[in-house]
XYZ file of N, CA and C in Angstrom:
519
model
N 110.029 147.698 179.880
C 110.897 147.042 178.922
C 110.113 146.828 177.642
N 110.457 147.080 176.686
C 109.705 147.397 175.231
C 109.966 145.772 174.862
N 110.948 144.981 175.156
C 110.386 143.533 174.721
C 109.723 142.560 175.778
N 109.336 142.776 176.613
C 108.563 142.227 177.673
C 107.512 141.820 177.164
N 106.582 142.396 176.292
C 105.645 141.625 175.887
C 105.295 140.835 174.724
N 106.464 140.638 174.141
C 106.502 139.570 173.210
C 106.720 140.398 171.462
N 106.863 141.762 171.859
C 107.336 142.465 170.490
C 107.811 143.284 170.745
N 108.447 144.296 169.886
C 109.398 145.179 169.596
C 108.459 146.351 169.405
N 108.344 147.374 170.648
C 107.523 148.358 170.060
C 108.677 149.317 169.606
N 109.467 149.576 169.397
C 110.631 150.358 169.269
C 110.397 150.686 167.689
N 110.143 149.527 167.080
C 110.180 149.433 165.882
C 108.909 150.141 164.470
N 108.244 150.389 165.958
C 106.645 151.398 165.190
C 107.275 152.669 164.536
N 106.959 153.551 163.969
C 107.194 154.728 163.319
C 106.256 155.043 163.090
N 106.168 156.729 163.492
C 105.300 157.664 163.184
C 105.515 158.283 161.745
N 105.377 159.129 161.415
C 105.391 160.378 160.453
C 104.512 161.498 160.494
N 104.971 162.635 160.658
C 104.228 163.162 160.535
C 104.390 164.495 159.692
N 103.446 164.792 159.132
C 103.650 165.916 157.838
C 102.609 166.983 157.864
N 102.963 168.248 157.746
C 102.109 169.166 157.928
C 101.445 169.448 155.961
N 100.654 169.537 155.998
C 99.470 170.061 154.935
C 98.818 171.066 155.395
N 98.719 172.168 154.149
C 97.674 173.050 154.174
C 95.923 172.538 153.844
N 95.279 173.404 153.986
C 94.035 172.993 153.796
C 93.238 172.373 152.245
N 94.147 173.357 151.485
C 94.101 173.344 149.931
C 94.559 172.095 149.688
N 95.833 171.411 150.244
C 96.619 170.026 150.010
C 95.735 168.729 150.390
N 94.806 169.200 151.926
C 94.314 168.063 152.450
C 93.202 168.230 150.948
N 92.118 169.210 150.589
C 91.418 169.328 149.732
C 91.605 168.479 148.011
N 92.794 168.670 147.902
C 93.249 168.056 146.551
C 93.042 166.809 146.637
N 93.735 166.341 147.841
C 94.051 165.104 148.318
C 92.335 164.216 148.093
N 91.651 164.748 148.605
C 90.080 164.342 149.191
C 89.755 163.902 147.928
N 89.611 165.071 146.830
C 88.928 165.625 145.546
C 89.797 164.184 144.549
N 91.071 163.827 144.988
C 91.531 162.816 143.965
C 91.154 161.238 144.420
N 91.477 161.591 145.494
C 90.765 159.845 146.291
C 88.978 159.469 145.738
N 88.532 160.580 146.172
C 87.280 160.429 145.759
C 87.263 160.101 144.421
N 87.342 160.863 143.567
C 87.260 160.960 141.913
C 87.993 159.371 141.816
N 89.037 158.424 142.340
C 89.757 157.696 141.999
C 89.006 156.372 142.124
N 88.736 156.537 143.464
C 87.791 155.137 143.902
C 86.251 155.808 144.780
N 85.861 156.245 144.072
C 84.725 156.539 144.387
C 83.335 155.425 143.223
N 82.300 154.833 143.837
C 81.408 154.477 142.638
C 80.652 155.623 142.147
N 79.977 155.881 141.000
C 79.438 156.676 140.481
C 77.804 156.611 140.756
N 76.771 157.512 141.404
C 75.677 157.397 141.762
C 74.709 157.882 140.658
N 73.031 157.235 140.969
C 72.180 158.059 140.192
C 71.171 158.814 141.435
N 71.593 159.668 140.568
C 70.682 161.681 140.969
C 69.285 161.264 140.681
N 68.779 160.978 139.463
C 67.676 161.059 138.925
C 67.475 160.176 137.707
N 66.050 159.949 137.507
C 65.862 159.519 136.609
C 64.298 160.101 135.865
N 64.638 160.129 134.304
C 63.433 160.811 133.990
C 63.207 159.870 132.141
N 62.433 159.806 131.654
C 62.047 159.495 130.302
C 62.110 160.661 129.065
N 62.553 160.201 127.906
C 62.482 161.488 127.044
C 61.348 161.687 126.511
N 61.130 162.510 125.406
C 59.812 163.009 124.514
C 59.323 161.736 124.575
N 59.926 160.518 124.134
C 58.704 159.253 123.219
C 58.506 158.581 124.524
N 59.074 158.340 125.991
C 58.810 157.307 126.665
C 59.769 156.744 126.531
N 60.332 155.970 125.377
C 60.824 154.890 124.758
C 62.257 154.769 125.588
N 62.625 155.871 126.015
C 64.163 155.817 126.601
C 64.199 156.447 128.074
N 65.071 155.996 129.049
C 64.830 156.107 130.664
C 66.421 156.904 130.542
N 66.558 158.312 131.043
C 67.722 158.799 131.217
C 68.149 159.013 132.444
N 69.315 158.375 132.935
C 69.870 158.413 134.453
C 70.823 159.434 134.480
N 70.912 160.574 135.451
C 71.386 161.352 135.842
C 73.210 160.876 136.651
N 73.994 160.711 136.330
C 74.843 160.178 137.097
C 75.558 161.665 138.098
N 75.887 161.230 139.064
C 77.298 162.355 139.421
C 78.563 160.937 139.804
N 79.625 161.812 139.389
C 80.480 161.075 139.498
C 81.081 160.830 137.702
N 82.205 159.759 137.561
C 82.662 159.382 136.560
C 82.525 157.976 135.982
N 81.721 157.834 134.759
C 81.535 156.625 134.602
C 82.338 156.128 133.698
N 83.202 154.940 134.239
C 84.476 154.093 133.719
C 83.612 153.064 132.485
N 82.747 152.404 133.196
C 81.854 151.469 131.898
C 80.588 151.756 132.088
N 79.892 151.026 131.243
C 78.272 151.026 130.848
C 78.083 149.778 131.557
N 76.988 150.333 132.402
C 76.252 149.293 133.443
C 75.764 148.287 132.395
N 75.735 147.142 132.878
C 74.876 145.908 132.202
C 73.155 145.959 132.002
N 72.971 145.957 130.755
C 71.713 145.835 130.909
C 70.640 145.080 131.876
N 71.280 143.561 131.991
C 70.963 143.000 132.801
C 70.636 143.233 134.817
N 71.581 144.402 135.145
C 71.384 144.940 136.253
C 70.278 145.992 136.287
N 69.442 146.089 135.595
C 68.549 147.182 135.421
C 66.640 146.374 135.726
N 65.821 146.792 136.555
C 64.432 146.580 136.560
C 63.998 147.916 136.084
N 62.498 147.537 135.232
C 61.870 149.283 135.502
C 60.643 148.225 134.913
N 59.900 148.954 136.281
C 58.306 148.917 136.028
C 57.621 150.135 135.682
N 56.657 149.486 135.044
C 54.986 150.448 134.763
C 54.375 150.166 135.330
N 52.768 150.857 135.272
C 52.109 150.197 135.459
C 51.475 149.324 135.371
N 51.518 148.272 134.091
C 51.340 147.311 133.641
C 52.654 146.305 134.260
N 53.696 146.526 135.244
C 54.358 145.434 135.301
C 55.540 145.596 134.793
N 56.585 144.946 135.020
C 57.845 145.037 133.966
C 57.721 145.829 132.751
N 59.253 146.432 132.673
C 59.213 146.813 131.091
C 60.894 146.055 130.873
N 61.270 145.309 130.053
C 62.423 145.249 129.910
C 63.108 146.129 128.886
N 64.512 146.467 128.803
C 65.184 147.452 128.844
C 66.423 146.184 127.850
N 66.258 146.833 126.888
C 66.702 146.384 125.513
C 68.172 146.723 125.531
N 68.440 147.948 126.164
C 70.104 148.299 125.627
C 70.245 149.931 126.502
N 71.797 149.528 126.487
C 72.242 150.837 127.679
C 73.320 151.203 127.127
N 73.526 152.794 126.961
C 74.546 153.169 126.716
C 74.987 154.913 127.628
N 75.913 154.997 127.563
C 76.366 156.419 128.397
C 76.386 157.226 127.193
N 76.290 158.659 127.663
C 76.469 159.586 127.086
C 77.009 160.963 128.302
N 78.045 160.739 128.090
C 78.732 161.909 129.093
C 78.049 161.463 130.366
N 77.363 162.333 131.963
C 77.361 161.950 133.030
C 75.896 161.316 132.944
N 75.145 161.024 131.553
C 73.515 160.311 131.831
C 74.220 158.641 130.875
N 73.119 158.097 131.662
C 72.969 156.546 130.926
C 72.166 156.487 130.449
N 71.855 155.818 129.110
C 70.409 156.132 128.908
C 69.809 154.441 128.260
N 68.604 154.346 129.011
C 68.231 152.892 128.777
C 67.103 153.112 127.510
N 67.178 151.826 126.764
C 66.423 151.853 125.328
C 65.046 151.208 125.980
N 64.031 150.941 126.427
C 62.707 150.370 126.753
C 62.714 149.496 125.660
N 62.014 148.457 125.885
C 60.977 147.428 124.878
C 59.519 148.087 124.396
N 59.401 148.664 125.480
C 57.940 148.735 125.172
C 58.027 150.893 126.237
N 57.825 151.996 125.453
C 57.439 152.996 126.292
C 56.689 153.435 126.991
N 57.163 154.537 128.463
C 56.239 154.481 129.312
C 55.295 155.763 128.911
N 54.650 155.715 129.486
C 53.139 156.695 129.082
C 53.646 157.825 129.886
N 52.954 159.158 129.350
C 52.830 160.543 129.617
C 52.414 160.195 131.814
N 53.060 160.852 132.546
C 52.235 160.524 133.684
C 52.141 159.095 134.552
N 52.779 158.153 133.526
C 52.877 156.700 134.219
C 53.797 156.235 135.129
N 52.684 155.944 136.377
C 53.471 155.728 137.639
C 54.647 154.594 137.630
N 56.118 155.028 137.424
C 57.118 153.896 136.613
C 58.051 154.178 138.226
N 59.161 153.206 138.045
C 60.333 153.331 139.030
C 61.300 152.607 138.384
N 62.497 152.556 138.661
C 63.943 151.633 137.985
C 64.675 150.948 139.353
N 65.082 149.797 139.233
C 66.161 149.502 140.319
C 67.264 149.098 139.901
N 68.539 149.023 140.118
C 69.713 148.617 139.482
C 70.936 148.300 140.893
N 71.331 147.143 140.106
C 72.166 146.375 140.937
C 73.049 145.500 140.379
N 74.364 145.943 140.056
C 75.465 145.408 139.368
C 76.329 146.293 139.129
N 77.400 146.045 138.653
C 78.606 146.688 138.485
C 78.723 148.291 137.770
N 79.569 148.957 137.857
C 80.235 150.684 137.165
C 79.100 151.775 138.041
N 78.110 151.328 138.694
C 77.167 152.412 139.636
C 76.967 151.644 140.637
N 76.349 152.462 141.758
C 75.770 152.245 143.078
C 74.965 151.947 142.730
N 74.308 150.362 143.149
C 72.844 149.860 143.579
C 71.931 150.718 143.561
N 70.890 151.109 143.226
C 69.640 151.505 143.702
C 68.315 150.911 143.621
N 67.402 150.962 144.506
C 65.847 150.670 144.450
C 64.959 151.384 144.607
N 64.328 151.234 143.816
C 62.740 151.905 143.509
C 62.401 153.531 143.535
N 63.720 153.775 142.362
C 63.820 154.775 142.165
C 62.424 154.988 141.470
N 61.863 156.359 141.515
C 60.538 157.068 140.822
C 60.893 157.831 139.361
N 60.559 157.005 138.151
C 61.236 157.491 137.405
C 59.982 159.002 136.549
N 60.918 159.738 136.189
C 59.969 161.206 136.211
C 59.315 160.954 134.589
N 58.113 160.408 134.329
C 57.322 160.316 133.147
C 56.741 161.711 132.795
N 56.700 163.187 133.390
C 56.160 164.173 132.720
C 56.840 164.610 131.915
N 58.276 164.300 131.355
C 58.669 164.339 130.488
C 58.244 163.829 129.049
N 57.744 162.829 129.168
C 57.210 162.581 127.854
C 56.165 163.611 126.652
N 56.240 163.042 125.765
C 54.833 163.855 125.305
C 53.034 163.761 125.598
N 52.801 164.903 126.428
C 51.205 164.255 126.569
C 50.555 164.032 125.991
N 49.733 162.433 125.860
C 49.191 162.575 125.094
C 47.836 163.306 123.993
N 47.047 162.710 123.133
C 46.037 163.868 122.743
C 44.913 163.743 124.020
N 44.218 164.598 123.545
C 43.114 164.568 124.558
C 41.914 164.644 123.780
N 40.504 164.116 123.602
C 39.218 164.547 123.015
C 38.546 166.350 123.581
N 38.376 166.400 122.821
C 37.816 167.731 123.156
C 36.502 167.761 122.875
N 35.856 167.556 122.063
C 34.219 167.352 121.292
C 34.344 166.740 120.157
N 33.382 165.940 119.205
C 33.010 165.493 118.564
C 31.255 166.294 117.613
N 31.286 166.046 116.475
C 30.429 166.747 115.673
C 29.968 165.913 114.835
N 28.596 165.697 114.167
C 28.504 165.146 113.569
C 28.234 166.145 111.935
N 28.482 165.229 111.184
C 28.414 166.688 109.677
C 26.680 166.664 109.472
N 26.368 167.409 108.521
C 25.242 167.823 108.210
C 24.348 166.754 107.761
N 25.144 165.760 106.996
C 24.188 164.945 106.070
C 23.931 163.664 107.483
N 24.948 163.642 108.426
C 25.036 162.640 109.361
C 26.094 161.253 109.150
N 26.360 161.662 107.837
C 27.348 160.420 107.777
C 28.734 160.613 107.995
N 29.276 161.643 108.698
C 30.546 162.032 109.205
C 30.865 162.135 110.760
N 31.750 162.002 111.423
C 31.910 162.408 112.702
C 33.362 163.296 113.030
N 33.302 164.656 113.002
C 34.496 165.186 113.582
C 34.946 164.939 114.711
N 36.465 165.119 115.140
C 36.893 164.262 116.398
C 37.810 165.704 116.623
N 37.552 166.408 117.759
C 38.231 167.568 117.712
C 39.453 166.870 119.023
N 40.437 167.222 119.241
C 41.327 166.990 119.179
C 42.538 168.007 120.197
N 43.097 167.891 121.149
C 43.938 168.415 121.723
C 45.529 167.788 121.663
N 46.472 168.539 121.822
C 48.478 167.755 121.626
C 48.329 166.770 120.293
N 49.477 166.200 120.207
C 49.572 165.783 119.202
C 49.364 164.186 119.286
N 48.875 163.497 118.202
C 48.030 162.108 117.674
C 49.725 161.550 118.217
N 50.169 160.582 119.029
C 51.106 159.926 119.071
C 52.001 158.682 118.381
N 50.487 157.936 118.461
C 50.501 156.835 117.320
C 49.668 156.747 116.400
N 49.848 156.113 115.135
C 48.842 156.098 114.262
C 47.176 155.366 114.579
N 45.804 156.215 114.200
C 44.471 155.655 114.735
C 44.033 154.522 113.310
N 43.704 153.874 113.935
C 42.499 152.570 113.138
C 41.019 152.812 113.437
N 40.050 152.848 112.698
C 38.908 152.569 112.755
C 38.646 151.752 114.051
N 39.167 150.296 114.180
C 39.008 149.987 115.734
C 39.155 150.454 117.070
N 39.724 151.768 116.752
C 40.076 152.214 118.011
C 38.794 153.229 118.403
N 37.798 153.269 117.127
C 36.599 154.256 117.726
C 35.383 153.072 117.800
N 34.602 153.896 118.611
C 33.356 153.027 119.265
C 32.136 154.245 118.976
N 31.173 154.077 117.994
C 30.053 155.045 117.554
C 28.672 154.591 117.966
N 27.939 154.960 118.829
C 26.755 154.295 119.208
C 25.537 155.735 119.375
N 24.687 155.460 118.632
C 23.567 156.582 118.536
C 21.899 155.683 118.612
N 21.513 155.796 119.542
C 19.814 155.833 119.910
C 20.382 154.175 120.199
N 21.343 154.174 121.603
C 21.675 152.955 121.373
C 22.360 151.793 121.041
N 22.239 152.231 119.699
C 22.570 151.261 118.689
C 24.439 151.474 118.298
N 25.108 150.552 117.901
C 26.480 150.465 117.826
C 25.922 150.430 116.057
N 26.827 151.637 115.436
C 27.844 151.868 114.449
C 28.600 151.699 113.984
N 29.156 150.698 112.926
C 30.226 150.447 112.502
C 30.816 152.010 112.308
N 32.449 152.034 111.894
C 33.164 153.060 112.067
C 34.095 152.528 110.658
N 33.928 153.093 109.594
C 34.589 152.976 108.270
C 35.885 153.713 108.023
C-alpha cells in the first residue's frame, strides 16, 4: 500500500530524456563556464620584478582584492600595492621588486579565484642582473675600470664600491 508509510509515493516522478553525447558535452562546457571559480596555472614576474603575473584558466568576473594576496622573498613579505586583470592574467603591482632568481612564492585567499598556497613564483623572468667581470686599474693609477656583464639595473653611487690596495681602504670619488 503506497500510503502505509506515512506518504504518497505515487506522487514521485521520473523523467527521462535521451541526449546525445554532443548535448550532454554542451551541457558540461556551460555549467562549468557558469559556476565554475576561476584557478591559477602559474605564476611568474616580468622584466623589472616589480609586477607578479598570474596565469588564470577559467573566466574572471572581478579583480581579486588586493588584500587576499601574500608574496614573499627572501627577505620576508613583499606587499602588493594593486591588482588588476588583463584578459586570463592578473597582474599584481609589488612595493618593493623581486630579484633575478629570488626564491619568492604567492598565496591567495578571497573572493573571484580559488584559494591558493605557496605557490613558487617563477623569478627567471626578470632581468639578470649585471655581473663583474674584471676590474683594471689605468696607467697613471688613479682610475679603476669596472668591466661589466647584462645591463646596470639601477643607478651606482660611489658608496656602493669598496677600493682597498696594500690593505689599505680607498676612498672611491
Amino acid at each position: 500500500d503506497s500510503k502505509g508509510a506515512g506518504f504518497d509515493i505515487s506522487a514521485a516522478l521520473v523523467f527521462r530524456c535521451e541526449l546525445s553525447n554532443a548535448d550532454v558535452a554542451s551541457i558540461y562546457k556551460y555549467l562549468i563556464s557558469k559556476y565554475s571559480v576561476p584557478t591559477v596555472k602559474g605564476a611568474k614576474v616580468d622584466e623589472s620584478g616589480q609586477k607578479v603575473i598570474l596565469n588564470v584558466k577559467g573566466t574572471l568576473d572581478k579583480t581579486p582584492s588586493v588584500g587576499g594576496f601574500a608574496v614573499y622573498g627572501a627577505d620576508g613579505y613583499v606587499a602588493v600595492d594593486s591588482v588588476t586583470t588583463q584578459g586570463n592574467e592578473i597582474v599584481l603591482t609589488l612595493e618593493k621588486p623581486l630579484e633575478w632568481k629570488e626564491e619568492a612564492y604567492i598565496s591567495y585567499e578571497g573572493d573571484g579565484i580559488s584559494a591558493f598556497y605557496d605557490m613558487v613564483i617563477d623569478t627567471t623572468t626578470a632581468k639578470e642582473p649585471a655581473k663583474f667581470v674584471e676590474a683594471e686599474v689605468s696607467s697613471d693609477g688613479g682610475k679603476v675600470l669596472i668591466k661589466i656583464e647584462n645591463e646596470v639595473l639601477k643607478p651606482l653611487n660611489t658608496q656602493d664600491f669598496s677600493v682597498v690596495s696594500d690593505g689599505t681602504q680607498i676612498s672611491v670619488t
